[in-house]
Short mmCIF file of C-alpha atoms in Angstrom, two decimals:
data_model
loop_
_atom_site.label_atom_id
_atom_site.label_comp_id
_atom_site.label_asym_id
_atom_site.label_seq_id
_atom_site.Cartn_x
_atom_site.Cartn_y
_atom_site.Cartn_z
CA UNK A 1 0.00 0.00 0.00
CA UNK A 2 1.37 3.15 -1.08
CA UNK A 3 1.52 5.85 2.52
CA UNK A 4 1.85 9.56 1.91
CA UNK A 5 2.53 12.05 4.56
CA UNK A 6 0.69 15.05 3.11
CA UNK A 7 3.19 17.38 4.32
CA UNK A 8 5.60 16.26 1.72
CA UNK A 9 3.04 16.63 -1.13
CA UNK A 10 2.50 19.98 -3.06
CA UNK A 11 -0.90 21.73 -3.29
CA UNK A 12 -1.19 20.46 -6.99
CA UNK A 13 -0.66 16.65 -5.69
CA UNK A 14 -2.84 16.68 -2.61
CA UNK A 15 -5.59 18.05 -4.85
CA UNK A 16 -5.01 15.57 -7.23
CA UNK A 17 -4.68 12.56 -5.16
CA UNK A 18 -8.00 13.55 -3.10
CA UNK A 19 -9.84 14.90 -5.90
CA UNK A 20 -9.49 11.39 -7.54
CA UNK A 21 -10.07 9.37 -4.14
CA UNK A 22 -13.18 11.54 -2.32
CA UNK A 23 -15.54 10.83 -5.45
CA UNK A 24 -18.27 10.86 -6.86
CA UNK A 25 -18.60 14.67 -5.31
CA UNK A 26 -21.94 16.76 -6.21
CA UNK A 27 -22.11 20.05 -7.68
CA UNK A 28 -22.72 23.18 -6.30
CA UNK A 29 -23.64 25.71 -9.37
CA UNK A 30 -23.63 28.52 -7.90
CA UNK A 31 -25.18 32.34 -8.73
CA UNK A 32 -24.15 35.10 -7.10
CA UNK A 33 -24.08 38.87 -7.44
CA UNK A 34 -21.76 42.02 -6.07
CA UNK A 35 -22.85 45.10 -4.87
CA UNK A 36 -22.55 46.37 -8.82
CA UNK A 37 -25.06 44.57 -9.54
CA UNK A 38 -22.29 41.84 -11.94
CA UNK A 39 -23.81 38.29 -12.21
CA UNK A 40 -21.44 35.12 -11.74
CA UNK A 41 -22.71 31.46 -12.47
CA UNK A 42 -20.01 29.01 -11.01
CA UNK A 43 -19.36 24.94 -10.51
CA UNK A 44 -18.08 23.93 -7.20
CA UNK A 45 -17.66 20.23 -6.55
CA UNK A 46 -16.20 20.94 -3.08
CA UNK A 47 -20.32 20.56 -1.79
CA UNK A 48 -22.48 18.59 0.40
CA UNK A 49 -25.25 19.01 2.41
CA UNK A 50 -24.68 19.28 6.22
CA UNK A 51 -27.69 19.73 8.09
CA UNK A 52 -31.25 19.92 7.72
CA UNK A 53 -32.55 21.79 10.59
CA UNK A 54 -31.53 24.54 9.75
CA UNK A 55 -31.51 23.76 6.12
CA UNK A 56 -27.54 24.26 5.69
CA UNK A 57 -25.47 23.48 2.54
CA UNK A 58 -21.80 24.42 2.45
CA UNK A 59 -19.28 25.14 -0.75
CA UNK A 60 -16.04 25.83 -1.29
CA UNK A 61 -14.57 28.27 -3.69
CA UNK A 62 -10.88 27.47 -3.38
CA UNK A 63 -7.62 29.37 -3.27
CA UNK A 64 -6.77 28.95 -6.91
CA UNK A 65 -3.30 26.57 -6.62
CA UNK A 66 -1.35 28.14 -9.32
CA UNK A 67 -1.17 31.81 -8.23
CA UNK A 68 -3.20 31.59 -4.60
CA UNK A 69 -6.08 34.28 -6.35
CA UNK A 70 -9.86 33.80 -5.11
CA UNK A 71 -12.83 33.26 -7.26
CA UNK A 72 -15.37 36.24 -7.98
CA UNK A 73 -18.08 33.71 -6.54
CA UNK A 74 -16.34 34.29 -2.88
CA UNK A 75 -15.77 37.50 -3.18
CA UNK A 76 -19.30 38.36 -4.55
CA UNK A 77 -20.58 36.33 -1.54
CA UNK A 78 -18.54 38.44 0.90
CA UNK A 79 -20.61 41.88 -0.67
CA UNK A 80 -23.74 40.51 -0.88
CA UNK A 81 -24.41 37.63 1.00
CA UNK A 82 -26.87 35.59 -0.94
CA UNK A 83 -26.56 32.84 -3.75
CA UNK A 84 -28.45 30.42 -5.58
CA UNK A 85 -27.87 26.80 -5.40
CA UNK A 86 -28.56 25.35 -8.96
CA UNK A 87 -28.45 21.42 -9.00
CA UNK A 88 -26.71 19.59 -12.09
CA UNK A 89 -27.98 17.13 -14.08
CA UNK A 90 -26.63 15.58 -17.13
CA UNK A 91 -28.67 17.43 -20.13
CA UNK A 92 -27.01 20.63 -18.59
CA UNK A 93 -23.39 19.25 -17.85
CA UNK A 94 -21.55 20.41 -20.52
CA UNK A 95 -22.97 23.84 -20.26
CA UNK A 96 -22.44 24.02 -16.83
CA UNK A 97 -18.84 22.80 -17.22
CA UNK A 98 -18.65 25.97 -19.76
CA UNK A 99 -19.43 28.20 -16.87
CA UNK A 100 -16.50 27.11 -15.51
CA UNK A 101 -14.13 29.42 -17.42
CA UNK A 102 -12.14 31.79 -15.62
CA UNK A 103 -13.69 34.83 -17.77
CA UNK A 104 -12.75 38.60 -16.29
CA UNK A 105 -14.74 40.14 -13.70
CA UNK A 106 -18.25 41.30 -14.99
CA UNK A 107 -19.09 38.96 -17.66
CA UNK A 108 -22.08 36.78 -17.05
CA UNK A 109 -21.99 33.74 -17.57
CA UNK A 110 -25.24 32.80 -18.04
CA UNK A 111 -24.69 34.34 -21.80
CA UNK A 112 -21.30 32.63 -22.25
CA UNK A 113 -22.65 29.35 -21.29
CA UNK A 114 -26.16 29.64 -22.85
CA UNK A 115 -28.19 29.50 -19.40
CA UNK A 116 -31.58 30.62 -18.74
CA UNK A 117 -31.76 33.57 -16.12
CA UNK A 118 -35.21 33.34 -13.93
CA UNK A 119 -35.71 36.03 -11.24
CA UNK A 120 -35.14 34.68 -8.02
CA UNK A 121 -38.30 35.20 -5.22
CA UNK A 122 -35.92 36.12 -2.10
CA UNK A 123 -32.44 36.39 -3.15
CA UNK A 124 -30.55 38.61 -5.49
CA UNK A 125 -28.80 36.42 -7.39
CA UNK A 126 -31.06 34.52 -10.62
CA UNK A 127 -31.88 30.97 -10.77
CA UNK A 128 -30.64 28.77 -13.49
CA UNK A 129 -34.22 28.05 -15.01
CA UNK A 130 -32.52 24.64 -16.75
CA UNK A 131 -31.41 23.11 -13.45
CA UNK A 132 -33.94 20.84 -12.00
CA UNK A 133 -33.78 22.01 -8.41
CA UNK A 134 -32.95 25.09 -7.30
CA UNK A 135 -32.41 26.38 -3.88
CA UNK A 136 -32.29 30.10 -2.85
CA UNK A 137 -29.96 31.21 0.36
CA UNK A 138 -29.02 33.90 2.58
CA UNK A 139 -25.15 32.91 3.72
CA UNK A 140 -24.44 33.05 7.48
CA UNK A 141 -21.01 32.34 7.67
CA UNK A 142 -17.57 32.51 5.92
CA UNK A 143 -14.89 30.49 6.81
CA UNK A 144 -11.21 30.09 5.92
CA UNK A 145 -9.42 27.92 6.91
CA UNK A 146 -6.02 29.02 5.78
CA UNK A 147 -4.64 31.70 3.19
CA UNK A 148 -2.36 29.92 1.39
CA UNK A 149 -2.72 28.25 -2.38
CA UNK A 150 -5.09 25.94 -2.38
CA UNK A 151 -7.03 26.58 1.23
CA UNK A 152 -11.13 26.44 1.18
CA UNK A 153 -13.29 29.08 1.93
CA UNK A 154 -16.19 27.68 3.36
CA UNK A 155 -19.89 29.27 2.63
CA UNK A 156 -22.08 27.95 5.19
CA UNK A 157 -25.77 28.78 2.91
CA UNK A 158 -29.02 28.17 4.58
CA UNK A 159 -31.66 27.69 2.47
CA UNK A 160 -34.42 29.36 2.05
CA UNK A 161 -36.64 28.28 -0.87
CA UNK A 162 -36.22 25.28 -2.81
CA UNK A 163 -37.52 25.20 -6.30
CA UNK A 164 -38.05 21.51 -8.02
CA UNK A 165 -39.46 20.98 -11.66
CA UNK A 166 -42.48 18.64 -11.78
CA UNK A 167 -41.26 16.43 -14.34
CA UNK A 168 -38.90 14.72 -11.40
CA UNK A 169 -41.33 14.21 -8.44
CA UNK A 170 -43.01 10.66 -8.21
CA UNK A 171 -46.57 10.23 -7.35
CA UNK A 172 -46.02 11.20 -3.44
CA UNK A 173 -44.40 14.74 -4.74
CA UNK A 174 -40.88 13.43 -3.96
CA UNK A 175 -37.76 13.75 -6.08
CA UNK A 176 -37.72 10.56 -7.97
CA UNK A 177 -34.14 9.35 -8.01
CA UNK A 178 -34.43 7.86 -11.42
CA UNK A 179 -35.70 11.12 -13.17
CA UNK A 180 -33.27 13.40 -11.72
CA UNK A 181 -30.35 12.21 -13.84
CA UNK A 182 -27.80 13.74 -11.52
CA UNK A 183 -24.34 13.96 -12.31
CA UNK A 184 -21.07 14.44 -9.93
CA UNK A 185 -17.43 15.04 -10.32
CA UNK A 186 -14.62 12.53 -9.57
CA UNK A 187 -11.08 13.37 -9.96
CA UNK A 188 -9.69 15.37 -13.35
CA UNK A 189 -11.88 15.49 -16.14
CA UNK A 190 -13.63 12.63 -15.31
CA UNK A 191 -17.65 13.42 -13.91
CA UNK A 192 -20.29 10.12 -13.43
CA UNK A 193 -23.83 10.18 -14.61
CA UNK A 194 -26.89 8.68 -12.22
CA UNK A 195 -28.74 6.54 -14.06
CA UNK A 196 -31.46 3.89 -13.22
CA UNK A 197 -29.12 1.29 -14.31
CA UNK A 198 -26.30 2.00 -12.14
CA UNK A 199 -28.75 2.98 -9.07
CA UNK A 200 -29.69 0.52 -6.31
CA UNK A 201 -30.86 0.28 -2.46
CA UNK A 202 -28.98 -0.58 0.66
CA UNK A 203 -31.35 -1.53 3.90
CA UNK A 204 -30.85 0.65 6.66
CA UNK A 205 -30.24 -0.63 9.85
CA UNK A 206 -32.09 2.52 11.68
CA UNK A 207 -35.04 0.53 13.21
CA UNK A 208 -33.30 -2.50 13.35
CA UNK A 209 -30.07 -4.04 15.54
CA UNK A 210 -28.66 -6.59 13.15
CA UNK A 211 -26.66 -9.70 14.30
CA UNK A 212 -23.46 -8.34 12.61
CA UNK A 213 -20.98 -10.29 10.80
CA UNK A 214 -19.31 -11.33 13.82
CA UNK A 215 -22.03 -13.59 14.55
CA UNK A 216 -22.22 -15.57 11.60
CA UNK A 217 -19.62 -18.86 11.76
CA UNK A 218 -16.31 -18.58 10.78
CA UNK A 219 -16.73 -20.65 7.55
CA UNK A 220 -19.39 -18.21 6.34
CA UNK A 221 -17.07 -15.30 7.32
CA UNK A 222 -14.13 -16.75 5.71
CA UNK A 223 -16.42 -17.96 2.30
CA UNK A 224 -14.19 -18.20 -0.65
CA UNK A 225 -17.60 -17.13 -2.44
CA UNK A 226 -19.45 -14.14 -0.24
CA UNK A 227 -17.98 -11.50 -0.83
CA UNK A 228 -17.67 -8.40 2.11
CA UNK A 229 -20.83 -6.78 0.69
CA UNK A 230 -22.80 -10.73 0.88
CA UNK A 231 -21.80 -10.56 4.50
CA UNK A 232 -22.67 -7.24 5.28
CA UNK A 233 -26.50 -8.05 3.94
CA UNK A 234 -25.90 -11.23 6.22
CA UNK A 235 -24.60 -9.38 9.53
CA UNK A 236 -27.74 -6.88 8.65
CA UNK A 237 -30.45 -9.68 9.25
CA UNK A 238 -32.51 -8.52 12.79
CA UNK A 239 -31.84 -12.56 14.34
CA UNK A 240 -30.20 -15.91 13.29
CA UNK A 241 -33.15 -18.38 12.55
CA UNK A 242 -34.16 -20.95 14.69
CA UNK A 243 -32.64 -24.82 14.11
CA UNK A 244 -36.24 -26.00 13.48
CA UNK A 245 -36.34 -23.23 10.54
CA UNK A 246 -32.69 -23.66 9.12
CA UNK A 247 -33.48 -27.98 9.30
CA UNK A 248 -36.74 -27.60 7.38
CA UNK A 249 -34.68 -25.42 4.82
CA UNK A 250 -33.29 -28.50 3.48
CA UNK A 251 -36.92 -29.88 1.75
CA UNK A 252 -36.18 -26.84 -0.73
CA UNK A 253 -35.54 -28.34 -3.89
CA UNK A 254 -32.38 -26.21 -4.67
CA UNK A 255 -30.69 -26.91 -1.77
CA UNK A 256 -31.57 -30.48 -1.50
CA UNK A 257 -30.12 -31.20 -5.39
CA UNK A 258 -27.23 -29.71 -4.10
CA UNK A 259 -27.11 -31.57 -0.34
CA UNK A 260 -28.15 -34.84 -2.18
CA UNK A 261 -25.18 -34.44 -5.01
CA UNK A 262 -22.99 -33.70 -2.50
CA UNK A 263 -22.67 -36.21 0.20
CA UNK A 264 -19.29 -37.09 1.61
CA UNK A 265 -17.98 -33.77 -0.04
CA UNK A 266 -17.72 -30.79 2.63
CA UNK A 267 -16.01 -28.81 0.55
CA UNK A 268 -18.11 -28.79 -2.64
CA UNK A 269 -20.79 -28.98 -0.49
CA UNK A 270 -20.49 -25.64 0.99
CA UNK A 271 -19.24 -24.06 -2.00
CA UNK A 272 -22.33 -24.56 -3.96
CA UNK A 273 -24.53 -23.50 -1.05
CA UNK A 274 -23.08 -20.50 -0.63
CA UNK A 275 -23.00 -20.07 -4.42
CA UNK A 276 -26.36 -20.34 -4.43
CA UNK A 277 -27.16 -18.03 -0.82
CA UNK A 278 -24.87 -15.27 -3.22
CA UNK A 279 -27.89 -15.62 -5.93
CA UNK A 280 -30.61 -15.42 -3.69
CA UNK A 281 -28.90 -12.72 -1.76
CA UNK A 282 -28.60 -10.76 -5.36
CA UNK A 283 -32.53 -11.13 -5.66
CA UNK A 284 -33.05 -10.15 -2.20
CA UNK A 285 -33.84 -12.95 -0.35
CA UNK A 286 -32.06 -12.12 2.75
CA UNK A 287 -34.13 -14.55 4.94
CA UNK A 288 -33.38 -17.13 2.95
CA UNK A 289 -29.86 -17.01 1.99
CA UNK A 290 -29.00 -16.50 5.61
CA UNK A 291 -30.56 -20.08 6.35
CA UNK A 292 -28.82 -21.81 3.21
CA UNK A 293 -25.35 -21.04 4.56
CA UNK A 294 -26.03 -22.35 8.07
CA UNK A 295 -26.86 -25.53 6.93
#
């Protein structure tokens, strides 16, 4: 395994090694405006949401690494402190990447990237009218962390309004993962696209205490077959069935084809079951793969 010890690493490297490791990151397009009245439209990937009560979202326009300048987003955030918060998705990606251009102070770059401006209903700053949500601040806090190339400036936005096209809700009104089409940045060039083939669900243990891995037996833990993430939907189950349940498990037809073909071979014998808990674990039969490999 390869160690670093950041303090031997140059600005340029740390981004790059973290940029490409802390990924997929969303995208903060943000609009903000000076005292002048100027317009800027800028992509921050440095962006998460942090808490909900108050509504609190928090971006980073960085120290620029070459020359240690700041962005016109920051320091039209420290005149008027307001911004929009215009999600990305992918029809809008490579307009939004656009934006992105260091152009001199004063140009808008809702023209240079071909963006809609829509009047905001509280802020200053304009909504992008393309982006499918859109979330309109007030800014409570600035932070900065250090001065030198490279350092964060943290915006600490508390949203206000939150604007959602229609064509993305579901039939309860909520944001339908699947129609967002969300993209995020990873490290470089490189950006991912959220797609309802690469999307899928992970149980969480919130209501429930689940047995852990630890206590499944060894030979289940150490499977040459289950792999970490088999386990983990395993350890997640709320209690180990009972003997009764786990002995009456082997009437099932698949699993008595395989006990029956296998007698007098342990090892075969528990590689196939747990070959076939793996397929019932990738249909979601949790219950059931959980009794095949305590057979």
């Amino acid at each position: 395994m390869l160690t670093l010890n950041t303090s031997d690493l140059s600005p340029m490297q740390l981004q790059n090694y973290m940029q490409y490791a802390i990924a997929p990151r969303p995208i903060c397009f943000a609009t903000t405006i000076d005292q002048a009245g100027n317009i800027n439209l800028s992509p921050f990937s440095f962006f998460n949401m942090f808490s909900t009560n108050p509504p609190l979202c928090i971006f980073s326009p960085a120290r620029r690494v070459r020359d240690n300048t700041t962005k016109h987003t920051l320091e039209n955030i420290l005149e008027v402190k307001e911004c929009v918060i215009n999600i990305v998705n992918y029809p809008m990606v490579q307009q939004t990447s656009l934006a992105s251009t260091e152009y001199p102070k004063g140009i808008n770059e809702f023209e240079k990237a071909g963006f809609t401006m829509l009047p905001s209903q509280l802020v200053r700053p304009p909504r992008v009218a393309e982006a499918p949500v859109q979330m309109e601040c007030v800014v409570r806090e600035v932070i900065h962390p250090g001065e030198n190339p490279g350092a964060g400036n943290l915006i600490l936005a508390e949203v206000k309004l939150i604007h959602i096209k229609e064509e993305i809700l579901d039939e309860e009104g909520k944001i339908d993962q699947a129609k967002i089409d969300l993209v995020a940045r990873l490290g470089g060039d490189w950006y991912c696209r959220v797609t309802p083939g690469n999307l899928f669900k992970v149980a969480k243990p919130l209501t429930t205490l689940g047995i852990g891995v630890d206590a499944l037996p060894k030979a289940v833990r150490n499977s040459i077959v289950l792999t970490g993430n088999d386990l983990g939907k395993l350890g997640n189950m709320e209690h180990l069935p009972t003997d009764d349940e786990i002995d009456a498990f082997r009437n099932v037809p698949d699993v008595k084809e395989i006990l029956d073909a296998t007698i007098g071979d342990a090892n075969n014998r528990e590689r196939e079951l747990h070959e076939l808990a793996k397929e019932w674990l990738e249909q979601g039969k949790v219950s059931d793969a959980l009794k095949i490999v305590l057979l």
